[in-house]
mmCIF file of C-alpha atoms in Angstrom:
data_model
loop_
_atom_site.group_PDB
_atom_site.id
_atom_site.type_symbol
_atom_site.label_atom_id
_atom_site.label_comp_id
_atom_site.label_asym_id
_atom_site.label_seq_id
_atom_site.Cartn_x
_atom_site.Cartn_y
_atom_site.Cartn_z
ATOM 1 C CA UNK O 1 -217.210 25.638 -108.267
ATOM 2 C CA UNK O 2 -219.883 24.624 -110.708
ATOM 3 C CA UNK O 3 -221.430 26.287 -113.726
ATOM 4 C CA UNK O 4 -224.974 27.590 -113.487
ATOM 5 C CA UNK O 5 -227.559 25.839 -115.727
ATOM 6 C CA UNK O 6 -227.736 28.915 -117.978
ATOM 7 C CA UNK O 7 -223.991 28.656 -118.685
ATOM 8 C CA UNK O 8 -221.159 31.158 -118.339
ATOM 9 C CA UNK O 9 -222.345 34.784 -118.518
ATOM 10 C CA UNK O 10 -219.671 37.411 -119.234
ATOM 11 C CA UNK O 11 -220.638 41.023 -119.950
ATOM 12 C CA UNK O 12 -224.202 39.936 -120.649
ATOM 13 C CA UNK O 13 -223.187 37.297 -123.222
ATOM 14 C CA UNK O 14 -223.892 33.613 -122.541
ATOM 15 C CA UNK O 15 -221.388 30.854 -123.343
ATOM 16 C CA UNK O 16 -221.849 27.077 -123.101
ATOM 17 C CA UNK O 17 -218.719 26.579 -121.031
ATOM 18 C CA UNK O 18 -215.962 28.451 -119.238
ATOM 19 C CA UNK O 19 -212.519 27.668 -117.913
ATOM 20 C CA UNK O 20 -210.153 28.938 -115.283
ATOM 21 C CA UNK O 21 -207.776 31.509 -116.815
ATOM 22 C CA UNK O 22 -205.999 33.308 -113.963
ATOM 23 C CA UNK O 23 -205.621 32.911 -110.222
ATOM 24 C CA UNK O 24 -204.323 35.174 -107.504
ATOM 25 C CA UNK O 25 -203.820 33.827 -103.991
ATOM 26 C CA UNK O 26 -202.169 35.259 -100.892
ATOM 27 C CA UNK O 27 -201.177 32.602 -98.364
ATOM 28 C CA UNK O 28 -200.595 33.878 -94.833
ATOM 29 C CA UNK O 29 -199.052 32.317 -91.765
ATOM 30 C CA UNK O 30 -199.418 34.088 -88.418
ATOM 31 C CA UNK O 31 -200.474 37.194 -90.362
ATOM 32 C CA UNK O 32 -197.389 37.279 -92.631
ATOM 33 C CA UNK O 33 -197.610 36.636 -96.392
ATOM 34 C CA UNK O 34 -195.541 33.525 -97.120
ATOM 35 C CA UNK O 35 -196.725 32.871 -100.679
ATOM 36 C CA UNK O 36 -198.134 35.109 -103.413
ATOM 37 C CA UNK O 37 -199.484 33.154 -106.387
ATOM 38 C CA UNK O 38 -200.428 35.423 -109.282
ATOM 39 C CA UNK O 39 -200.488 33.934 -112.728
ATOM 40 C CA UNK O 40 -202.073 32.056 -115.537
ATOM 41 C CA UNK O 41 -203.875 28.866 -114.652
ATOM 42 C CA UNK O 42 -203.592 25.519 -116.412
ATOM 43 C CA UNK O 43 -204.973 26.103 -119.892
ATOM 44 C CA UNK O 44 -207.027 23.763 -122.074
ATOM 45 C CA UNK O 45 -208.151 21.772 -119.054
ATOM 46 C CA UNK O 46 -211.031 21.773 -116.621
ATOM 47 C CA UNK O 47 -213.802 23.203 -118.784
ATOM 48 C CA UNK O 48 -216.961 23.834 -116.792
ATOM 49 C CA UNK O 49 -220.169 22.677 -118.495
ATOM 50 C CA UNK O 50 -223.754 23.189 -117.277
ATOM 51 C CA UNK O 51 -225.117 20.186 -115.406
ATOM 52 C CA UNK O 52 -221.717 18.577 -114.806
ATOM 53 C CA UNK O 53 -220.149 17.920 -111.451
ATOM 54 C CA UNK O 54 -218.320 20.381 -109.300
ATOM 55 C CA UNK O 55 -214.812 21.595 -110.197
ATOM 56 C CA UNK O 56 -212.367 21.615 -107.297
ATOM 57 C CA UNK O 57 -209.212 23.729 -107.509
ATOM 58 C CA UNK O 58 -206.550 22.466 -105.142
ATOM 59 C CA UNK O 59 -203.257 24.013 -104.183
ATOM 60 C CA UNK O 60 -200.917 23.711 -101.238
ATOM 61 C CA UNK O 61 -198.000 25.396 -99.559
ATOM 62 C CA UNK O 62 -195.917 24.437 -96.570
ATOM 63 C CA UNK O 63 -196.411 26.565 -93.470
ATOM 64 C CA UNK O 64 -193.493 27.234 -91.124
ATOM 65 C CA UNK O 65 -193.238 24.864 -88.155
ATOM 66 C CA UNK O 66 -193.874 27.834 -85.854
ATOM 67 C CA UNK O 67 -197.205 28.571 -87.547
ATOM 68 C CA UNK O 68 -200.263 28.477 -85.316
ATOM 69 C CA UNK O 69 -202.668 29.657 -88.008
ATOM 70 C CA UNK O 70 -202.832 30.047 -91.761
ATOM 71 C CA UNK O 71 -205.218 31.535 -94.289
ATOM 72 C CA UNK O 72 -205.685 32.057 -98.016
ATOM 73 C CA UNK O 73 -207.396 34.875 -99.881
ATOM 74 C CA UNK O 74 -207.608 35.820 -103.519
ATOM 75 C CA UNK O 75 -209.635 35.447 -106.686
ATOM 76 C CA UNK O 76 -210.088 33.392 -109.847
ATOM 77 C CA UNK O 77 -210.767 34.715 -113.366
ATOM 78 C CA UNK O 78 -212.701 32.643 -115.876
ATOM 79 C CA UNK O 79 -212.991 32.996 -119.669
ATOM 80 C CA UNK O 80 -215.385 31.369 -122.159
ATOM 81 C CA UNK O 81 -214.392 27.731 -122.733
ATOM 82 C CA UNK O 82 -212.050 27.057 -125.620
#
């Protein structure tokens, strides 16, 4: 993820930076949900600023040995940088 040159726009208001606030991820293995991450993200870190490099959010979970496929779906919520 990277911030657009115009900054972080929330409800029509522009902010100079934003940061990850919440994340929700469903991790599936062979179609079954094996992990449900739903909670506050690391705070006071990883501010996004216009013109800076890309932010990469990484997470992992172990899939069962019998797994032939896995997937992740979900969303991230951002707030103005603090």
